XYZ file of C-alpha atoms in Angstrom:
230
model
C 5.200 121.796 40.184
C 7.168 121.894 43.419
C 9.298 124.917 43.912
C 7.323 127.044 41.399
C 5.675 130.315 42.484
C 2.668 131.767 40.622
C 1.953 135.511 40.497
C -1.298 137.093 39.330
C -0.585 140.283 37.386
C -3.671 142.413 36.937
C -2.097 144.998 34.674
C 1.063 145.593 32.675
C 3.985 146.509 34.826
C 5.106 150.077 34.890
C 8.239 150.748 32.838
C 9.681 152.399 35.925
C 9.930 149.003 37.585
C 12.595 147.974 35.103
C 14.513 151.236 35.157
C 17.951 150.834 36.751
C 18.311 152.801 39.930
C 21.069 155.432 39.644
C 22.368 154.328 43.063
C 23.154 150.832 41.823
C 26.137 149.985 39.668
C 26.466 146.618 38.022
C 29.906 145.407 37.056
C 31.259 142.280 35.474
C 34.510 142.617 37.405
C 35.051 139.983 40.112
C 34.724 141.127 43.710
C 37.896 140.883 45.744
C 38.257 141.226 49.489
C 41.316 143.074 50.718
C 43.060 141.132 53.446
C 45.828 142.222 55.821
C 49.320 141.364 54.645
C 50.451 140.263 58.108
C 51.932 136.810 58.212
C 50.216 134.505 60.668
C 51.715 131.161 59.733
C 55.388 130.349 60.324
C 57.671 129.236 57.551
C 60.325 126.785 58.661
C 63.425 126.202 56.587
C 66.413 123.971 57.182
C 69.776 125.717 57.086
C 73.268 124.380 56.758
C 76.059 125.790 58.893
C 77.591 126.870 55.581
C 74.628 129.280 55.140
C 75.379 131.157 58.358
C 76.179 134.838 57.982
C 75.713 138.036 59.952
C 71.983 138.646 60.464
C 70.917 135.011 60.023
C 68.059 134.024 62.348
C 68.273 130.456 63.651
C 66.332 128.467 66.204
C 68.381 126.747 68.911
C 66.878 124.935 71.907
C 63.441 126.266 71.024
C 64.454 129.930 71.017
C 65.208 132.422 68.210
C 68.766 133.721 67.871
C 70.395 136.313 65.605
C 73.946 135.761 64.360
C 76.119 138.776 65.183
C 79.498 137.419 64.099
C 80.718 134.270 62.360
C 83.960 132.670 61.237
C 84.435 129.533 59.149
C 87.394 127.607 60.518
C 89.197 124.771 58.767
C 91.955 123.489 61.033
C 94.918 121.489 59.778
C 93.635 118.487 61.648
C 90.084 117.641 62.571
C 86.747 118.660 61.149
C 85.920 122.154 59.955
C 83.478 124.233 62.009
C 81.771 127.596 62.208
C 82.368 129.804 65.224
C 79.561 132.273 65.928
C 78.463 134.968 68.349
C 74.684 135.042 68.700
C 72.084 137.096 70.561
C 68.936 135.570 72.006
C 65.926 137.616 70.884
C 63.951 136.678 73.997
C 66.493 137.190 76.777
C 68.928 139.521 75.035
C 71.838 137.322 76.137
C 74.847 137.009 73.829
C 76.758 133.721 73.637
C 79.508 132.120 71.581
C 78.469 128.898 69.871
C 80.245 126.525 67.489
C 78.605 124.471 64.746
C 80.184 121.553 62.936
C 80.642 122.271 59.231
C 77.757 120.857 57.213
C 75.459 120.436 60.198
C 71.822 121.476 59.770
C 69.599 123.692 61.905
C 66.206 125.366 61.688
C 65.865 128.917 60.504
C 63.894 130.998 62.994
C 60.890 132.495 61.223
C 61.439 136.049 62.437
C 59.694 138.669 60.327
C 59.116 142.413 60.489
C 55.988 144.517 60.325
C 56.048 148.312 60.210
C 53.963 149.914 62.953
C 53.570 153.506 64.064
C 54.084 154.411 67.699
C 50.876 156.301 68.450
C 50.788 156.938 72.187
C 51.689 155.657 75.645
C 48.900 154.163 77.746
C 50.132 153.973 81.326
C 53.121 151.642 81.251
C 52.301 150.348 77.756
C 53.516 151.627 74.414
C 50.854 151.390 71.708
C 51.868 150.704 68.097
C 49.337 150.759 65.258
C 49.269 149.142 61.829
C 48.179 152.013 59.590
C 46.663 149.592 57.063
C 44.515 147.491 59.397
C 44.431 149.848 62.443
C 45.318 146.844 64.578
C 47.095 147.801 67.813
C 50.108 146.083 69.332
C 51.086 146.916 72.900
C 54.547 146.597 74.404
C 55.468 146.922 78.069
C 58.231 149.174 79.346
C 60.552 146.210 79.835
C 60.008 145.255 76.182
C 60.960 148.725 74.994
C 63.882 149.117 77.390
C 66.217 152.050 76.894
C 64.950 152.562 73.345
C 62.225 154.695 74.892
C 64.638 157.640 74.993
C 64.525 157.841 71.185
C 60.828 157.039 70.752
C 58.406 159.781 69.677
C 54.706 159.668 68.850
C 54.122 159.265 65.124
C 57.407 157.420 64.587
C 57.425 154.351 62.329
C 59.195 151.324 63.803
C 59.722 147.722 62.747
C 58.229 145.157 65.133
C 59.816 141.707 64.947
C 57.492 138.720 65.324
C 58.233 135.075 66.081
C 55.548 132.453 66.732
C 52.927 135.188 66.727
C 54.632 137.215 69.472
C 56.646 140.433 69.373
C 60.213 139.625 70.354
C 61.924 142.901 69.495
C 61.469 146.156 67.648
C 63.731 148.382 65.611
C 63.899 152.156 65.678
C 64.723 154.265 62.634
C 68.498 154.576 62.274
C 68.205 158.353 62.563
C 65.684 160.386 64.559
C 65.006 164.131 64.693
C 64.602 165.431 68.237
C 64.294 168.888 69.769
C 66.605 170.353 72.402
C 64.636 171.398 75.495
C 67.475 172.193 77.896
C 71.117 173.116 77.282
C 73.611 175.762 78.339
C 73.511 178.792 75.994
C 75.830 178.709 73.015
C 78.530 181.298 72.467
C 79.033 183.355 69.335
C 81.758 181.869 67.220
C 81.462 178.359 68.689
C 82.140 175.573 66.167
C 81.500 171.852 66.132
C 85.226 171.306 66.692
C 85.314 173.586 69.720
C 83.988 171.080 72.256
C 80.652 169.634 73.349
C 78.071 170.048 76.097
C 75.188 167.876 77.341
C 71.731 168.652 75.983
C 68.363 167.293 77.122
C 66.031 166.327 74.274
C 62.235 166.269 74.156
C 62.201 162.501 74.790
C 64.290 162.895 77.943
C 67.495 161.606 76.360
C 70.746 163.430 77.103
C 73.190 163.798 74.214
C 76.496 165.609 73.872
C 76.113 168.343 71.279
C 78.369 171.043 69.811
C 78.671 174.277 71.777
C 76.642 176.284 69.247
C 73.444 174.272 69.845
C 70.684 176.144 71.705
C 67.274 175.415 73.217
C 64.701 174.929 70.475
C 67.176 173.560 67.938
C 66.294 170.279 66.263
C 69.083 167.765 65.849
C 69.589 164.376 64.204
C 70.707 161.512 66.451
C 72.014 158.069 65.508
C 69.836 155.632 67.511
C 72.482 152.881 67.284
C 75.154 154.916 69.045
C 73.156 157.693 70.708
C 75.471 160.263 69.174
C 74.713 163.673 67.705
C 74.971 163.740 63.921
C 74.117 167.270 62.854
C 71.537 170.007 63.187
C 68.273 169.234 61.386
């Protein structure tokens, strides 16, 4: 019969041939393959101008924008509208734009992925996904002045749109060490004035007079201001 193999067995098989090897484990559980959670396919939703609020991401003229401010206006005469201030994720430009009430627009599919800043390679900043070990590299112009708060081992949120990084977010608060500052005086208090201090990232921050070299401080990355001693 086709497809049938015939074996000649001269003697009874050894029982050891049927003994399960201790290195093998059979399980009835289904095998699952762990896949990265990164999103690779955009989700496009239609928005109404009535849905606009601070933080809304919309796509205008083929570019992603973030709404910074908004105001619904209903004049005594004429149609209602929404006045907004928006920032372009790509260029960083901020503009004022008005939308007619009830008009529709596309939501920009901007999403975040947490990456750890691992090291700087020449002019590039290397961020790693600690789950997949995939690296993402940003140029100095992409990082901008945020580099003064960036330390190796710091977790940041990278923002993606159409498969490209368009921005990244630092932690709201970072702990940095003072590497250069005028000596403090005994009895100085936080209310007694401030002095400039150079931090280990190169940033210069005004700190209370009692802060000394070697102290670690907390800084608000949104304002660049000293918060308190760590």
